[in-house]
Short mmCIF file of C-alpha atoms in Angstrom, two decimals:
data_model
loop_
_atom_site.label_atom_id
_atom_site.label_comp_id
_atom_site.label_asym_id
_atom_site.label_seq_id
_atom_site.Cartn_x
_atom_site.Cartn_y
_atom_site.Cartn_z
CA UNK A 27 0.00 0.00 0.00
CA UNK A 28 1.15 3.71 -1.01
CA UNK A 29 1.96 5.31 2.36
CA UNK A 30 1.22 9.27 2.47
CA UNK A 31 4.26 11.68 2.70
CA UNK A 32 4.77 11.76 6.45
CA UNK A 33 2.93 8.89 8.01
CA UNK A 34 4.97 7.00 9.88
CA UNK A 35 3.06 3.93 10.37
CA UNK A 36 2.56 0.75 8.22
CA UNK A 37 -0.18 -0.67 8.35
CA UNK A 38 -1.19 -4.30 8.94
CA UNK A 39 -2.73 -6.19 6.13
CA UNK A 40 -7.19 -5.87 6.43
CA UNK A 41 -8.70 -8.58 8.04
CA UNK A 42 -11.36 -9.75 5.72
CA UNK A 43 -14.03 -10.32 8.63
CA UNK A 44 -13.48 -6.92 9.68
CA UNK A 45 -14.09 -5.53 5.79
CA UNK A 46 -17.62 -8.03 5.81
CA UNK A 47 -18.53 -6.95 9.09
CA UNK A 48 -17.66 -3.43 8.20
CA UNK A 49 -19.54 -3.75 4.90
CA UNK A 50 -22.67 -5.13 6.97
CA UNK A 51 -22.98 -3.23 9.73
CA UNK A 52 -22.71 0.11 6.91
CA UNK A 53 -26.06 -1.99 5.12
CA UNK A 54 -27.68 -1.66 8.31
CA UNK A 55 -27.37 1.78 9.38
CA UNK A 56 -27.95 2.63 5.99
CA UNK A 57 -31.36 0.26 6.63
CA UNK A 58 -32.16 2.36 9.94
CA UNK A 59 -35.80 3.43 9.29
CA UNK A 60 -34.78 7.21 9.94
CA UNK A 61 -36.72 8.60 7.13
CA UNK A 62 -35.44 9.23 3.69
CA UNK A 63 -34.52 12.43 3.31
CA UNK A 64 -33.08 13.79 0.50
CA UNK A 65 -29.54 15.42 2.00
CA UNK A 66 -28.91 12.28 4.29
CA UNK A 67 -25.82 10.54 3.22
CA UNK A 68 -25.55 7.47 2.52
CA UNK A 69 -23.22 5.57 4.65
CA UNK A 70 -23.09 2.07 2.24
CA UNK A 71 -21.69 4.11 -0.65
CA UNK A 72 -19.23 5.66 1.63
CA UNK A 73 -17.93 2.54 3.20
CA UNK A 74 -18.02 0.60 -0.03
CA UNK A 75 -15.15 3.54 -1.73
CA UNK A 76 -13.50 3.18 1.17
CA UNK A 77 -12.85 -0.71 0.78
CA UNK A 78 -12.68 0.38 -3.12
CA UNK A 79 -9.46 2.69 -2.42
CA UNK A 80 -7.56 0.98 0.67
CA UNK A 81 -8.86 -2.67 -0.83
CA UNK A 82 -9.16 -3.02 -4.35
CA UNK A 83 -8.96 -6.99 -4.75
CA UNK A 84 -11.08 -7.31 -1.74
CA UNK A 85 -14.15 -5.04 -2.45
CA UNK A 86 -14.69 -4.37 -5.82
CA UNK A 87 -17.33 -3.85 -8.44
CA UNK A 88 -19.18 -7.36 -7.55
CA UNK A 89 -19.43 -6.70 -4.28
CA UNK A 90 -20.71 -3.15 -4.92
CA UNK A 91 -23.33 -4.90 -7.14
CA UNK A 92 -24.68 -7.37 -4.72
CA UNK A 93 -24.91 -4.61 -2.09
CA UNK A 94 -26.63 -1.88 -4.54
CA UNK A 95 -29.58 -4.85 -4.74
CA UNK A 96 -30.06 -5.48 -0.87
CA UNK A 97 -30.55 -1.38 -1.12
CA UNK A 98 -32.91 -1.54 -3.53
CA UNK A 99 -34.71 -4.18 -2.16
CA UNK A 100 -34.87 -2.64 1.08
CA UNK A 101 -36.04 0.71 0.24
CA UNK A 102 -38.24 -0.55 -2.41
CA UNK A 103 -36.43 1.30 -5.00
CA UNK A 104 -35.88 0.63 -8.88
CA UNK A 105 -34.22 -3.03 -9.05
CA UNK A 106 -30.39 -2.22 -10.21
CA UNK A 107 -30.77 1.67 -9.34
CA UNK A 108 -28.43 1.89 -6.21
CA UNK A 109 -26.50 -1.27 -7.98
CA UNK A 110 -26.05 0.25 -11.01
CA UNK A 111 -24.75 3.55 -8.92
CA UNK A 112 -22.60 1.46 -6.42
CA UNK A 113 -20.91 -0.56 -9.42
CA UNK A 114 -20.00 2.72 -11.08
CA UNK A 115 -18.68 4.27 -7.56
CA UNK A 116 -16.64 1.12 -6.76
CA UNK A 117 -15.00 1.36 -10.76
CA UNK A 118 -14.39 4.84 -9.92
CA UNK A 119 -12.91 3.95 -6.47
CA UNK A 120 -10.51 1.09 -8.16
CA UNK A 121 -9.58 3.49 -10.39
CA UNK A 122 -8.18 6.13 -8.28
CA UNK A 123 -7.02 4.41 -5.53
CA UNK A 124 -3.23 4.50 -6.43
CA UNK A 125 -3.42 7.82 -6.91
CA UNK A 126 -5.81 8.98 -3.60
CA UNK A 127 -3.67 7.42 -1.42
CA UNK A 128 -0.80 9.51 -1.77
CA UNK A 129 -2.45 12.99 -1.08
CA UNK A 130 -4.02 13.74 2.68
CA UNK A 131 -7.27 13.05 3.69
CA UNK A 132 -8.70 16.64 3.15
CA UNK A 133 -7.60 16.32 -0.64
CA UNK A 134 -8.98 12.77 -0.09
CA UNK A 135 -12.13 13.65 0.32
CA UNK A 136 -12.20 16.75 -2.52
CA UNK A 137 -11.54 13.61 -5.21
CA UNK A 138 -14.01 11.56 -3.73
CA UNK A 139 -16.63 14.59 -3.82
CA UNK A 140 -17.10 13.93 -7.68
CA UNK A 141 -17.69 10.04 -7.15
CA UNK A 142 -20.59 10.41 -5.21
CA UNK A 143 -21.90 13.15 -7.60
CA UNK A 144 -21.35 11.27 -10.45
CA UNK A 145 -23.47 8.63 -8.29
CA UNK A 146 -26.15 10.57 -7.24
CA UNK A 147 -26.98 11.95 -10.50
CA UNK A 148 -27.11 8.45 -11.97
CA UNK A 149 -29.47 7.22 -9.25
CA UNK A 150 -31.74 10.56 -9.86
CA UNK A 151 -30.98 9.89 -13.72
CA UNK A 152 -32.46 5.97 -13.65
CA UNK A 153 -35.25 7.22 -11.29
CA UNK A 154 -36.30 10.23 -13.20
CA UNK A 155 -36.36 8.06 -16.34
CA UNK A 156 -38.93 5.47 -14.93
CA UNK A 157 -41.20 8.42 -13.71
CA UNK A 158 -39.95 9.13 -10.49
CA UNK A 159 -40.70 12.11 -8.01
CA UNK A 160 -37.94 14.77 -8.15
CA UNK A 161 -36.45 14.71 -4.55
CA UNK A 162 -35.73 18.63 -4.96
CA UNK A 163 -32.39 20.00 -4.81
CA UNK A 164 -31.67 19.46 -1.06
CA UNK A 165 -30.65 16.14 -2.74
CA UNK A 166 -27.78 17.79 -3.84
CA UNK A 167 -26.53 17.93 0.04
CA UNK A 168 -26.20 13.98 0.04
CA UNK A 169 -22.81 13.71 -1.87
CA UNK A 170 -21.34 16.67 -0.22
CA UNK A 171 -21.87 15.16 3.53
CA UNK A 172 -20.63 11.91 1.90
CA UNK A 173 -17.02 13.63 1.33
CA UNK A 174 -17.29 15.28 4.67
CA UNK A 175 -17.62 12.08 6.13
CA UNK A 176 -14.76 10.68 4.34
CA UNK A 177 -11.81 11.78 6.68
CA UNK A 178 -13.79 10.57 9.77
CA UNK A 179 -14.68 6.83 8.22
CA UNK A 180 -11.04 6.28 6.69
CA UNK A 181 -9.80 7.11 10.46
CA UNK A 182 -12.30 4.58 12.29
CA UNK A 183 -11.97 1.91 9.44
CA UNK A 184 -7.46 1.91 9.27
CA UNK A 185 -7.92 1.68 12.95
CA UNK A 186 -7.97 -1.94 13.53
CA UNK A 187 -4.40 -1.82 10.92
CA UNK A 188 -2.57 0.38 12.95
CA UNK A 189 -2.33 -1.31 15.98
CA UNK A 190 1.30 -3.04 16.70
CA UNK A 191 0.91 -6.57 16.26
CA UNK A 192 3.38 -7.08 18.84
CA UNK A 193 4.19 -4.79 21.48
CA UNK A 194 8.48 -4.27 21.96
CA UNK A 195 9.79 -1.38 23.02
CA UNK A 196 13.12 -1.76 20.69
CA UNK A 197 11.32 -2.19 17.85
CA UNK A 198 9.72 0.50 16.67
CA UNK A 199 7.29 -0.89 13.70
#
């Protein structure tokens, strides 16, 4: 993995039960019935370019698939609307993940800002083609809150990979 300018750390290799449970537990607060409002972000598509960029032959594409459909199913949406969306922000993810990892997370999250527009506007695309409601431009909040979030999921999710995995005082890694 591409270390930042800086950082000091390595980091341990993912543990694939924490990416699933990771993965799962973002499906469920995303399946929280809070109310669908238009500006609330949503936490899968986060999570899922998260995996996308530290991840890549983890969590790609598929998985973003598979997850887009439990989303639709659950909020009763278009079949393949948030899958189609979540398969083109996971490409977009793989595809920039060499190059995100070697800025900081504030310019992190300002090249992640266009993946979830790119998203949003595809999900309000495939719904406003089928005869959808227009969700009205508060809608246009969502992605923004998504790239705010950004900095604060990539510090809770390398968490886990920058603990020591054993403790000596004379050795410093």
């Amino acid at each position: 993995m591409i270390m930042p300018r800086g950082a000091g750390q390595l980091l341990l290799p993912a543990n694939p039960l924490f990416i699933a449970l990771s993965l799962v537990l973002a499906l469920i607060v995303d399946m929280v019935p809070m109310g669908r409002l238009p500006a609330m972000p949503d936490l899968m598509a986060v999570v899922l370019v998260f995996w996308g960029v530290h991840q890549p032959r983890r969590v790609s594409v598929g998985w973003a698939f598979a997850f887009g459909l439990l989303v639709d199913v659950h909020h009763g949406a278009l079949l393949g609307q948030h899958a189609l969306s979540y398969s083109v922000l996971s490409y977009g993810a793989v595809s920039l993940h060499r190059r995100l990892l070697s800025f900081g997370l504030g310019v992190q999250a300002l090249h992640v800002l266009p993946l979830f527009l790119a998203a949003h506007a595809l999900e309000l695309l495939v719904r406003m083609s089928v005869g959808g409601m227009w969700p009205g431009w508060s809608m246009a909040l969502a992605p923004a809150f998504e790239a705010l979030l950004w900095p604060l999921v990539t510090v809770l999710l390398l968490a886990p990979q920058r603990r020591a995995p054993d403790r000596d005082a004379n050795r410093p890694l």
